[in-house]
Amino acid sequence: METWRLVDTGARSGAENMAIDEALLEWKAEGRIPHTLRFLQFSDPTVLVGHHQSVEEEVRLDYCRAHGIGINRRLTGGGALYWGRNELGWEIYISRKDHRIPSRIEDLYRKMGEAAALGLRHLGVHAYFRPRNDIEIQGRKISGTGGTELSGAILFQGTLLIDFDVDEMLRSLRIPTEKLQDKEIESVKERVTCLKWEFSGRTPSIRAVKVCLTRGFEETFGVRFENKPLTADEENSLRAKLPYFSSQEYVFKTRNSLPRRKTVSSLLKAPGGLIRISIAMDSKARVINQILITGDFFAYPKRAIFDLESLLKNSRATPSKTEEIIRSFFSTEKPKIPGISESHLIRAVEEALQKIDLLPEGFSEEETHHLFPVLKPFKEVRRPEVLLLPYCAKEVECVYRNSQGCEECGRCSVGDAAQMARSYGMDPITIQNYEELESTLRDLKHSGVKEFVGSCCEPFYGKHRPDFERIGLSGILVDVERSTCYDLGQEKEALTGRFENQTHLNLSLLQRVLEYCHG
Ligand code: SF4
């Protein structure tokens, strides 16, 4: 039977683990090492952002620095991860041309995920692969997977949660609540599991876990593994790479977020992940000076996104030009970005660009980050008939907190916004819970209302955007101020109208939007 190599590199720092990834991938691409399975752990708790993510957007930097949590950047795409000292990583280095490697990316994910799930079943848990790239036990994720490719060599890796500290993960990461798309799952804690929970508080030995995972890969690929440490040359190669992978330049600068005061942005959730677009431009010449496409997606090859950014840089900042560039890039380069099509990228860029039209109307770049379109470009929302106001902005003690209406007593921003709406001939409607929002939007549509303006927070928009689009009433949403239910982890309470904090409507921005739509 064919023999592959097994390397257990033990607990290392984030930078060392990333340096080993690159060294082994390069060596595999050069044909210098056999097909290899590596097990890895982290010597300190570490946050790893995906290759295309911005650290500032994904990581609570102050918290991580204050608590000694390392920060690094993976070679692979996907979302930010928190790794405790107990978690285990596995990686396969293999040639793309090996006959056991499927040609379609989706099939590669399935084969690798099923191999690891098989290994976990040998350990005694009911683990199964869940497309696109998770391993779950009864609906709860225990492992995420992903890969990258270099000159015909594949690095495919997975995490395995063993004794996971969910609270520490939530404190370390800015979890994009837009990811919690399924309405029935409102809490991150309900979405994950780890081996310790599956074994009722008893953590299996790390050795047993590695033996079972190895068996899963052996049976899937029809090979046996032979344990061999890193060679002296491989250790030297990783040491040479260490300064780069330890540098701020690598961890932060490659995806450094653009200053919000000088950019326009958009946020789009596609099946393959969140796409964030940030564009700095010369608004007079209408030219893109810089563009950043970040998110938790996977791209093959991983430089595809950087190449697309370079093509868009210095181009005319118009939807037709950017669409032409993106389409031509996809047809010539044929990048594979699972779950993200060229149409998603075209739409995301277009939504950022349409904010440029707001600048001559007196909106600042910073203000445009707080405006979200529903179904139509901003400039096409003309004379909206209703203003929807969220109950979370009502005073907590107000008798109307849980019921329709407002006396406009002046104690909170809702009364001021209601008066503002009437001065534009609009009907103010307060919304008490999520069900009421859906039914109100539907009723308005049936009664012939064409457009609305409303107020909600960015995470709510990101999460419920598909719901707004499904209902089909177009409009503009304006971000609320102060801590929202999402900041406080109370989105479940908020959906049913039981959020007990008070947000504040951004009245000056709301006023500007109403002026713009009725001008
Ligand atoms: S302005 Fe309206 S919502 Fe606010 S406290 Fe007064 S009655 Fe309640």
Short mmCIF file of C-alpha atoms and ligand atoms in Angstrom, two decimals:
data_model
loop_
_atom_site.label_atom_id
_atom_site.label_comp_id
_atom_site.label_asym_id
_atom_site.label_seq_id
_atom_site.Cartn_x
_atom_site.Cartn_y
_atom_site.Cartn_z
CA MET A 1 0.00 0.00 0.00
CA GLU A 2 1.20 3.52 -0.80
CA THR A 3 2.77 5.39 2.12
CA TRP A 4 2.26 9.09 2.80
CA ARG A 5 4.04 11.17 5.40
CA LEU A 6 2.53 12.22 8.73
CA VAL A 7 4.12 15.24 10.44
CA ASP A 8 3.08 16.33 13.89
CA THR A 9 4.54 19.79 14.45
CA GLY A 10 3.09 20.14 17.97
CA ALA A 11 2.18 23.47 19.58
CA ARG A 12 3.78 26.45 17.81
CA SER A 13 3.17 30.18 17.55
CA GLY A 14 0.80 31.60 14.93
CA ALA A 15 3.70 32.93 12.85
CA GLU A 16 5.51 29.56 12.95
CA ASN A 17 2.40 27.68 11.90
CA MET A 18 1.80 30.06 8.98
CA ALA A 19 5.48 29.85 7.97
CA ILE A 20 5.29 26.03 7.99
CA ASP A 21 2.17 26.20 5.81
CA GLU A 22 3.94 28.27 3.21
CA ALA A 23 7.20 26.29 3.37
CA LEU A 24 5.47 22.92 2.93
CA LEU A 25 3.18 24.23 0.18
CA GLU A 26 6.15 25.62 -1.76
CA TRP A 27 8.11 22.42 -1.25
CA LYS A 28 5.12 20.38 -2.41
CA ALA A 29 4.78 22.62 -5.50
CA GLU A 30 8.45 21.96 -6.27
CA GLY A 31 7.91 18.21 -5.89
CA ARG A 32 10.37 18.01 -2.98
CA ILE A 33 8.10 16.37 -0.41
CA PRO A 34 5.70 13.42 -0.47
CA HIS A 35 1.96 13.81 0.09
CA THR A 36 1.79 14.89 3.70
CA LEU A 37 -0.69 15.07 6.58
CA ARG A 38 0.27 17.60 9.24
CA PHE A 39 -1.22 18.01 12.73
CA LEU A 40 -0.77 21.39 14.38
CA GLN A 41 -1.67 23.26 17.53
CA PHE A 42 -1.05 26.78 18.82
CA SER A 43 1.20 27.48 21.82
CA ASP A 44 -0.93 30.53 22.72
CA PRO A 45 -4.55 31.40 22.01
CA THR A 46 -4.52 32.91 18.53
CA VAL A 47 -6.91 34.64 16.21
CA LEU A 48 -6.38 33.89 12.52
CA VAL A 49 -8.07 36.02 9.90
CA GLY A 50 -8.80 34.59 6.46
CA HIS A 51 -6.46 35.53 3.65
CA HIS A 52 -8.81 38.16 2.21
CA GLN A 53 -9.94 39.74 5.45
CA SER A 54 -9.00 42.99 7.14
CA VAL A 55 -7.79 42.50 10.74
CA GLU A 56 -9.44 45.74 11.87
CA GLU A 57 -12.81 44.62 10.60
CA GLU A 58 -12.70 41.13 12.07
CA VAL A 59 -10.72 41.28 15.31
CA ARG A 60 -11.27 43.07 18.62
CA LEU A 61 -7.69 44.29 18.70
CA ASP A 62 -7.65 45.89 22.15
CA TYR A 63 -9.10 42.80 23.77
CA CYS A 64 -6.64 40.47 22.05
CA ARG A 65 -3.66 42.66 22.94
CA ALA A 66 -4.74 42.98 26.57
CA HIS A 67 -5.21 39.22 26.94
CA GLY A 68 -2.15 37.94 25.12
CA ILE A 69 -4.11 36.52 22.19
CA GLY A 70 -1.92 36.28 19.11
CA ILE A 71 -3.12 37.56 15.73
CA ASN A 72 -2.09 36.24 12.35
CA ARG A 73 -3.31 35.74 8.79
CA ARG A 74 -3.94 32.41 7.11
CA LEU A 75 -2.77 31.49 3.64
CA THR A 76 -6.28 30.19 3.01
CA GLY A 77 -9.50 32.17 2.65
CA GLY A 78 -12.59 31.93 4.83
CA GLY A 79 -13.55 33.69 8.03
CA ALA A 80 -11.64 34.70 11.15
CA LEU A 81 -11.07 31.89 13.66
CA TYR A 82 -10.23 31.80 17.33
CA TRP A 83 -7.86 28.96 18.28
CA GLY A 84 -7.48 27.99 21.90
CA ARG A 85 -4.49 25.94 23.05
CA ASN A 86 -6.61 22.77 22.98
CA GLU A 87 -7.84 22.96 19.42
CA LEU A 88 -6.30 20.73 16.77
CA GLY A 89 -5.59 21.53 13.14
CA TRP A 90 -5.01 19.06 10.32
CA GLU A 91 -3.63 19.76 6.87
CA ILE A 92 -3.08 17.75 3.72
CA TYR A 93 -0.41 18.71 1.18
CA ILE A 94 -1.02 16.94 -2.10
CA SER A 95 -0.54 17.40 -5.85
CA ARG A 96 -3.58 18.52 -7.79
CA LYS A 97 -2.79 15.94 -10.45
CA ASP A 98 -2.99 13.03 -7.98
CA HIS A 99 -5.74 10.76 -9.32
CA ARG A 100 -7.52 10.82 -5.96
CA ILE A 101 -8.02 14.60 -6.08
CA PRO A 102 -11.35 15.64 -7.65
CA SER A 103 -11.13 18.34 -10.30
CA ARG A 104 -14.12 20.37 -9.05
CA ILE A 105 -13.46 22.51 -5.97
CA GLU A 106 -16.82 21.50 -4.45
CA ASP A 107 -15.89 17.80 -4.77
CA LEU A 108 -12.46 18.44 -3.21
CA TYR A 109 -14.14 20.07 -0.19
CA ARG A 110 -16.49 17.12 0.08
CA LYS A 111 -13.75 14.48 -0.15
CA MET A 112 -11.54 16.14 2.46
CA GLY A 113 -14.48 16.95 4.75
CA GLU A 114 -15.82 13.41 4.54
CA ALA A 115 -12.36 11.99 5.32
CA ALA A 116 -12.09 14.06 8.50
CA ALA A 117 -15.72 13.29 9.44
CA LEU A 118 -15.02 9.57 8.99
CA GLY A 119 -12.09 9.91 11.37
CA LEU A 120 -14.30 11.60 13.94
CA ARG A 121 -16.86 8.81 13.65
CA HIS A 122 -14.06 6.35 14.53
CA LEU A 123 -13.74 8.39 17.71
CA GLY A 124 -17.42 7.75 18.44
CA VAL A 125 -19.22 10.97 17.46
CA HIS A 126 -21.83 11.33 14.69
CA ALA A 127 -19.83 13.74 12.55
CA TYR A 128 -20.77 14.40 8.94
CA PHE A 129 -19.63 16.72 6.19
CA ARG A 130 -21.98 19.67 5.58
CA PRO A 131 -21.55 21.57 2.32
CA ARG A 132 -19.96 23.93 1.62
CA ASN A 133 -17.06 23.35 3.98
CA ASP A 134 -18.09 22.34 7.50
CA ILE A 135 -18.16 19.18 9.56
CA GLU A 136 -21.11 19.06 11.91
CA ILE A 137 -22.53 16.93 14.66
CA GLN A 138 -26.33 17.12 14.72
CA GLY A 139 -26.38 20.53 13.12
CA ARG A 140 -23.58 22.03 15.18
CA LYS A 141 -20.27 22.86 13.56
CA ILE A 142 -17.20 21.16 15.02
CA SER A 143 -14.82 21.77 12.16
CA GLY A 144 -14.36 24.24 9.30
CA THR A 145 -12.21 23.47 6.29
CA GLY A 146 -10.64 25.30 3.36
CA GLY A 147 -7.69 25.29 1.06
CA THR A 148 -5.37 27.05 -1.28
CA GLU A 149 -3.28 26.12 -4.27
CA LEU A 150 0.20 26.96 -5.51
CA SER A 151 1.56 25.79 -8.86
CA GLY A 152 -0.33 22.51 -8.83
CA ALA A 153 0.11 21.83 -5.11
CA ILE A 154 -2.88 21.90 -2.78
CA LEU A 155 -2.89 22.77 0.89
CA PHE A 156 -6.20 21.72 2.39
CA GLN A 157 -6.75 22.30 6.09
CA GLY A 158 -9.33 21.94 8.82
CA THR A 159 -9.86 22.95 12.41
CA LEU A 160 -11.19 20.63 15.08
CA LEU A 161 -12.73 22.12 18.21
CA ILE A 162 -11.76 20.01 21.19
CA ASP A 163 -12.35 22.08 24.36
CA PHE A 164 -13.62 25.31 22.92
CA ASP A 165 -14.12 28.60 24.78
CA VAL A 166 -17.00 30.21 22.87
CA ASP A 167 -17.10 33.28 25.13
CA GLU A 168 -13.42 33.98 24.51
CA MET A 169 -14.03 33.65 20.78
CA LEU A 170 -16.90 36.16 20.97
CA ARG A 171 -14.72 38.57 22.94
CA SER A 172 -11.83 38.23 20.46
CA LEU A 173 -13.68 38.43 17.15
CA ARG A 174 -16.11 40.87 15.65
CA ILE A 175 -18.51 38.12 14.66
CA PRO A 176 -20.35 39.30 11.58
CA THR A 177 -23.92 38.75 12.65
CA GLU A 178 -24.84 38.79 8.98
CA LYS A 179 -23.52 35.25 8.97
CA LEU A 180 -26.31 34.13 11.28
CA GLN A 181 -28.62 34.00 8.35
CA ASP A 182 -30.95 31.26 9.54
CA LYS A 183 -33.66 32.82 11.61
CA GLU A 184 -33.97 29.86 13.93
CA ILE A 185 -30.35 30.19 14.96
CA GLU A 186 -29.88 33.41 16.84
CA SER A 187 -26.93 32.54 18.96
CA VAL A 188 -23.40 31.63 17.98
CA LYS A 189 -23.39 29.21 20.89
CA GLU A 190 -26.17 27.21 19.31
CA ARG A 191 -24.16 26.78 16.14
CA VAL A 192 -20.96 25.15 17.39
CA THR A 193 -19.89 22.16 19.42
CA CYS A 194 -16.59 20.62 20.50
CA LEU A 195 -15.45 17.13 21.47
CA LYS A 196 -15.60 17.90 25.19
CA TRP A 197 -19.31 18.77 24.96
CA GLU A 198 -19.99 15.73 22.80
CA PHE A 199 -18.36 13.48 25.41
CA SER A 200 -20.31 15.08 28.29
CA GLY A 201 -17.38 17.01 29.70
CA ARG A 202 -14.71 14.37 29.19
CA THR A 203 -12.08 15.42 26.66
CA PRO A 204 -10.65 12.50 24.65
CA SER A 205 -6.87 12.29 24.57
CA ILE A 206 -5.29 14.30 21.77
CA ARG A 207 -3.41 11.16 20.74
CA ALA A 208 -6.66 9.23 20.26
CA VAL A 209 -8.08 12.09 18.18
CA LYS A 210 -5.04 12.15 15.91
CA VAL A 211 -5.10 8.34 15.49
CA CYS A 212 -8.78 8.42 14.47
CA LEU A 213 -8.37 11.35 12.06
CA THR A 214 -5.38 9.59 10.48
CA ARG A 215 -7.51 6.48 9.99
CA GLY A 216 -10.19 8.60 8.29
CA PHE A 217 -7.66 9.89 5.75
CA GLU A 218 -6.03 6.46 5.30
CA GLU A 219 -9.36 4.81 4.50
CA THR A 220 -10.50 7.64 2.21
CA PHE A 221 -7.30 7.76 0.15
CA GLY A 222 -6.36 4.05 0.41
CA VAL A 223 -2.92 4.78 1.89
CA ARG A 224 -1.07 4.38 5.15
CA PHE A 225 0.77 7.14 6.97
CA GLU A 226 4.28 7.03 8.33
CA ASN A 227 5.20 9.43 11.10
CA LYS A 228 8.23 11.57 10.22
CA PRO A 229 9.25 14.91 11.74
CA LEU A 230 10.07 18.02 9.73
CA THR A 231 13.49 17.67 8.14
CA ALA A 232 16.33 20.04 9.05
CA ASP A 233 15.89 21.73 5.65
CA GLU A 234 12.19 22.26 6.26
CA GLU A 235 12.92 23.71 9.73
CA ASN A 236 15.50 26.05 8.15
CA SER A 237 13.03 27.12 5.50
CA LEU A 238 10.36 27.95 8.08
CA ARG A 239 12.88 29.87 10.21
CA ALA A 240 13.82 31.95 7.17
CA LYS A 241 10.15 32.80 6.66
CA LEU A 242 9.46 33.59 10.32
CA PRO A 243 10.35 37.32 10.26
CA TYR A 244 7.86 37.90 7.44
CA PHE A 245 5.03 35.94 9.04
CA SER A 246 5.71 37.70 12.38
CA SER A 247 5.66 41.16 10.76
CA GLN A 248 2.93 43.78 11.04
CA GLU A 249 3.35 44.14 7.30
CA TYR A 250 2.07 40.62 6.68
CA VAL A 251 -0.55 40.43 9.40
CA PHE A 252 -2.10 43.90 8.97
CA LYS A 253 -0.89 45.78 5.95
CA THR A 254 -1.77 43.43 3.13
CA ARG A 255 -5.46 44.13 3.82
CA ASN A 256 -5.23 47.40 5.70
CA SER A 257 -8.68 48.97 5.81
CA LEU A 258 -9.05 52.28 3.97
CA PRO A 259 -9.92 55.38 6.04
CA ARG A 260 -13.72 55.58 6.38
CA ARG A 261 -13.70 59.37 6.08
CA LYS A 262 -12.47 59.10 2.52
CA THR A 263 -14.18 56.03 1.15
CA VAL A 264 -17.50 54.66 0.02
CA SER A 265 -18.41 51.11 0.92
CA SER A 266 -20.92 48.31 0.56
CA LEU A 267 -21.71 45.01 2.18
CA LEU A 268 -23.20 42.06 0.34
CA LYS A 269 -23.90 38.58 1.58
CA ALA A 270 -23.47 35.97 -1.16
CA PRO A 271 -23.85 32.19 -0.68
CA GLY A 272 -20.05 31.87 -0.49
CA GLY A 273 -19.59 34.53 2.17
CA LEU A 274 -19.69 38.22 2.93
CA ILE A 275 -18.22 40.66 0.43
CA ARG A 276 -17.11 44.03 1.76
CA ILE A 277 -16.13 46.66 -0.77
CA SER A 278 -14.26 49.79 0.19
CA ILE A 279 -13.37 52.35 -2.47
CA ALA A 280 -11.20 55.45 -2.17
CA MET A 281 -11.65 57.60 -5.22
CA ASP A 282 -11.02 60.91 -6.86
CA SER A 283 -14.65 61.98 -6.89
CA LYS A 284 -14.05 64.94 -9.24
CA ALA A 285 -12.32 62.86 -11.90
CA ARG A 286 -14.52 59.89 -10.91
CA VAL A 287 -11.56 57.54 -10.83
CA ILE A 288 -10.96 54.69 -8.37
CA ASN A 289 -7.73 55.44 -6.47
CA GLN A 290 -7.84 52.32 -4.35
CA ILE A 291 -10.24 49.43 -3.88
CA LEU A 292 -10.30 46.76 -1.22
CA ILE A 293 -12.37 43.61 -1.66
CA THR A 294 -12.42 41.75 1.63
CA GLY A 295 -14.53 38.98 3.10
CA ASP A 296 -14.64 35.44 4.37
CA PHE A 297 -14.76 33.74 0.97
CA PHE A 298 -12.20 31.37 -0.58
CA ALA A 299 -10.55 32.30 -3.86
CA TYR A 300 -8.46 30.05 -6.13
CA PRO A 301 -5.84 31.12 -6.88
CA LYS A 302 -5.60 33.22 -3.72
CA ARG A 303 -4.07 36.13 -5.64
CA ALA A 304 -7.21 36.37 -7.79
CA ILE A 305 -8.76 39.03 -5.56
CA PHE A 306 -5.53 41.08 -5.48
CA ASP A 307 -5.33 40.87 -9.28
CA LEU A 308 -8.91 42.05 -9.63
CA GLU A 309 -8.23 44.95 -7.24
CA SER A 310 -5.24 46.01 -9.37
CA LEU A 311 -7.35 45.96 -12.53
CA LEU A 312 -10.04 48.10 -10.92
CA LYS A 313 -7.53 50.56 -9.49
CA ASN A 314 -7.25 53.75 -11.58
CA SER A 315 -10.28 52.77 -13.64
CA ARG A 316 -13.31 55.00 -14.16
CA ALA A 317 -15.57 54.78 -11.12
CA THR A 318 -18.70 53.99 -13.10
CA PRO A 319 -20.85 50.85 -12.87
CA SER A 320 -20.48 50.14 -16.60
CA LYS A 321 -16.66 50.32 -16.50
CA THR A 322 -16.29 48.23 -13.33
CA GLU A 323 -18.75 45.65 -14.69
CA GLU A 324 -16.72 45.41 -17.92
CA ILE A 325 -13.49 44.89 -15.94
CA ILE A 326 -14.97 42.26 -13.63
CA ARG A 327 -16.58 40.34 -16.51
CA SER A 328 -13.42 40.36 -18.57
CA PHE A 329 -11.36 39.27 -15.54
CA PHE A 330 -13.66 36.30 -14.94
CA SER A 331 -13.67 35.27 -18.57
CA THR A 332 -9.88 35.43 -19.03
CA GLU A 333 -8.58 34.38 -15.59
CA LYS A 334 -11.42 32.01 -14.65
CA PRO A 335 -10.93 32.35 -10.88
CA LYS A 336 -12.82 29.91 -8.70
CA ILE A 337 -14.55 31.60 -5.78
CA PRO A 338 -17.05 29.06 -4.45
CA GLY A 339 -20.47 30.63 -3.85
CA ILE A 340 -19.47 34.00 -5.29
CA SER A 341 -20.13 34.83 -8.92
CA GLU A 342 -19.02 37.74 -11.02
CA SER A 343 -22.56 39.13 -10.63
CA HIS A 344 -22.15 39.28 -6.85
CA LEU A 345 -18.92 41.25 -7.21
CA ILE A 346 -20.39 43.53 -9.89
CA ARG A 347 -23.36 44.28 -7.64
CA ALA A 348 -21.23 44.87 -4.55
CA VAL A 349 -18.94 47.31 -6.39
CA GLU A 350 -21.92 49.04 -8.00
CA GLU A 351 -23.58 49.54 -4.62
CA ALA A 352 -20.46 51.20 -3.27
CA LEU A 353 -20.17 53.39 -6.37
CA GLN A 354 -23.76 54.59 -6.25
CA LYS A 355 -22.87 56.34 -2.99
CA ILE A 356 -20.67 58.72 -5.00
CA ASP A 357 -23.90 60.24 -6.36
CA LEU A 358 -24.77 61.28 -2.82
CA LEU A 359 -21.64 63.40 -2.32
CA PRO A 360 -22.69 66.38 -4.50
CA GLU A 361 -26.01 66.29 -2.62
CA GLY A 362 -24.25 67.27 0.60
CA PHE A 363 -23.67 63.84 2.18
CA SER A 364 -20.16 63.23 3.49
CA GLU A 365 -18.29 59.99 2.78
CA GLU A 366 -18.61 59.07 6.45
CA GLU A 367 -22.41 59.52 6.30
CA THR A 368 -22.74 57.27 3.26
CA HIS A 369 -21.43 54.34 5.32
CA HIS A 370 -24.64 54.64 7.35
CA LEU A 371 -27.05 54.42 4.41
CA PHE A 372 -28.25 51.10 3.02
CA PRO A 373 -30.18 50.60 -0.22
CA VAL A 374 -33.15 48.25 -0.50
CA LEU A 375 -33.75 46.99 -4.05
CA LYS A 376 -33.05 50.30 -5.83
CA PRO A 377 -30.19 52.78 -6.14
CA PHE A 378 -30.60 55.70 -3.74
CA LYS A 379 -31.30 58.18 -6.52
CA GLU A 380 -34.33 56.20 -7.67
CA VAL A 381 -36.09 56.40 -4.31
CA ARG A 382 -38.34 59.39 -4.98
CA ARG A 383 -41.02 60.73 -2.66
CA PRO A 384 -41.24 57.75 -0.27
CA GLU A 385 -44.59 57.63 1.45
CA VAL A 386 -43.76 56.12 4.84
CA LEU A 387 -41.08 56.34 7.52
CA LEU A 388 -40.57 53.12 9.52
CA LEU A 389 -39.21 53.64 13.03
CA PRO A 390 -37.86 50.86 15.27
CA TYR A 391 -39.21 50.39 18.80
CA CYS A 392 -35.65 50.08 20.12
CA ALA A 393 -35.30 53.87 19.75
CA LYS A 394 -38.31 54.49 22.01
CA GLU A 395 -37.69 55.39 25.63
CA VAL A 396 -37.51 52.19 27.68
CA GLU A 397 -40.22 53.45 30.08
CA CYS A 398 -42.54 54.72 27.32
CA VAL A 399 -46.05 53.23 27.33
CA TYR A 400 -45.69 52.86 23.56
CA ARG A 401 -42.48 50.82 23.84
CA ASN A 402 -44.36 47.61 23.04
CA SER A 403 -47.23 48.98 21.01
CA GLN A 404 -47.85 50.96 17.84
CA GLY A 405 -47.71 54.71 18.01
CA CYS A 406 -46.05 57.61 19.75
CA GLU A 407 -47.48 60.69 21.47
CA GLU A 408 -44.52 62.77 20.34
CA CYS A 409 -43.88 63.83 23.91
CA GLY A 410 -40.33 64.88 23.08
CA ARG A 411 -38.54 62.47 25.40
CA CYS A 412 -36.94 60.43 22.61
CA SER A 413 -35.92 60.69 18.98
CA VAL A 414 -38.93 58.72 17.73
CA GLY A 415 -41.32 61.65 18.33
CA ASP A 416 -38.97 64.06 16.51
CA ALA A 417 -38.66 61.65 13.58
CA ALA A 418 -42.46 61.24 13.41
CA GLN A 419 -42.90 65.03 13.18
CA MET A 420 -40.19 65.19 10.54
CA ALA A 421 -41.97 62.52 8.50
CA ARG A 422 -45.24 64.42 8.57
CA SER A 423 -43.53 67.62 7.48
CA TYR A 424 -42.66 65.74 4.27
CA GLY A 425 -46.17 64.37 3.91
CA MET A 426 -45.07 60.90 5.01
CA ASP A 427 -46.75 58.52 7.45
CA PRO A 428 -44.60 57.57 10.44
CA ILE A 429 -45.10 53.96 11.52
CA THR A 430 -43.41 52.42 14.54
CA ILE A 431 -42.42 48.75 14.37
CA GLN A 432 -42.50 46.66 17.52
CA ASN A 433 -40.97 43.35 16.46
CA TYR A 434 -39.70 41.45 13.46
CA GLU A 435 -43.03 39.80 12.56
CA GLU A 436 -44.66 43.21 12.54
CA LEU A 437 -41.96 44.55 10.24
CA GLU A 438 -42.63 41.81 7.70
CA SER A 439 -46.41 42.20 7.85
CA THR A 440 -46.20 46.02 7.68
CA LEU A 441 -43.97 45.93 4.61
CA ARG A 442 -46.29 43.43 2.92
CA ASP A 443 -49.42 45.45 3.78
CA LEU A 444 -47.81 48.65 2.51
CA LYS A 445 -46.89 46.99 -0.75
CA HIS A 446 -50.40 45.63 -1.23
CA SER A 447 -51.92 49.03 -0.50
CA GLY A 448 -49.89 50.55 -3.34
CA VAL A 449 -47.09 52.21 -1.40
CA LYS A 450 -44.02 52.33 -3.66
CA GLU A 451 -41.14 53.30 -1.41
CA PHE A 452 -40.15 53.75 2.21
CA VAL A 453 -37.43 55.18 4.38
CA GLY A 454 -36.64 53.38 7.60
CA SER A 455 -34.09 53.10 10.33
CA CYS A 456 -32.23 50.03 11.57
CA CYS A 457 -28.68 49.03 12.44
CA GLU A 458 -26.11 47.70 9.94
CA PRO A 459 -26.09 44.13 11.29
CA PHE A 460 -29.89 43.96 11.03
CA TYR A 461 -29.68 45.18 7.44
CA GLY A 462 -26.94 42.68 6.59
CA LYS A 463 -28.90 39.84 8.09
CA HIS A 464 -32.39 40.69 6.82
CA ARG A 465 -31.54 42.18 3.48
CA PRO A 466 -32.79 39.05 1.67
CA ASP A 467 -36.09 39.39 3.59
CA PHE A 468 -36.53 43.01 2.51
CA GLU A 469 -35.77 42.01 -1.07
CA ARG A 470 -38.19 39.07 -0.93
CA ILE A 471 -41.02 41.33 0.22
CA GLY A 472 -40.19 43.70 -2.61
CA LEU A 473 -40.76 47.21 -1.25
CA SER A 474 -37.84 49.44 -2.15
CA GLY A 475 -36.37 52.15 -0.01
CA ILE A 476 -33.47 53.49 2.01
CA LEU A 477 -32.44 52.43 5.50
CA VAL A 478 -30.56 54.77 7.83
CA ASP A 479 -28.28 53.37 10.54
CA VAL A 480 -29.24 53.92 14.19
CA GLU A 481 -26.84 55.27 16.83
CA ARG A 482 -25.78 53.89 20.26
CA SER A 483 -25.35 50.25 21.28
CA THR A 484 -27.68 48.02 19.35
CA CYS A 485 -29.02 44.59 20.29
CA TYR A 486 -26.26 43.11 18.12
CA ASP A 487 -23.53 44.95 20.05
CA LEU A 488 -25.02 43.63 23.27
CA GLY A 489 -25.67 40.07 22.04
CA GLN A 490 -29.46 40.50 22.49
CA GLU A 491 -30.66 40.03 18.92
CA LYS A 492 -32.95 37.19 19.94
CA GLU A 493 -34.75 39.41 22.46
CA ALA A 494 -34.86 42.25 19.94
CA LEU A 495 -36.59 40.21 17.25
CA THR A 496 -39.51 39.54 19.58
CA GLY A 497 -39.65 43.12 20.88
CA ARG A 498 -37.98 42.46 24.23
CA PHE A 499 -34.69 44.34 23.77
CA GLU A 500 -34.26 46.49 26.86
CA ASN A 501 -31.74 49.06 25.76
CA GLN A 502 -32.49 52.30 23.92
CA THR A 503 -30.89 53.22 20.63
CA HIS A 504 -31.09 56.67 19.08
CA LEU A 505 -32.20 57.68 15.61
CA ASN A 506 -29.65 59.65 13.62
CA LEU A 507 -32.04 62.57 13.15
CA SER A 508 -29.72 64.82 11.18
CA LEU A 509 -28.93 62.08 8.67
CA LEU A 510 -32.60 61.10 8.49
CA GLN A 511 -33.50 64.74 7.79
CA ARG A 512 -30.90 64.87 5.00
CA VAL A 513 -32.26 61.65 3.45
CA LEU A 514 -35.85 62.93 3.50
CA GLU A 515 -34.73 66.22 1.94
CA TYR A 516 -32.82 64.28 -0.73
CA CYS A 517 -35.75 61.98 -1.57
CA HIS A 518 -38.28 64.82 -1.68
CA GLY A 519 -36.01 67.39 -3.35
S1 SF4 B 1 -41.47 60.51 21.80
FE1 SF4 B 1 -42.98 58.87 21.45
S2 SF4 B 1 -41.83 56.99 21.65
FE2 SF4 B 1 -40.55 58.59 22.52
S3 SF4 B 1 -41.02 58.52 24.70
FE3 SF4 B 1 -42.41 60.04 23.79
S4 SF4 B 1 -44.26 58.90 23.28
FE4 SF4 B 1 -42.64 57.41 23.67
#
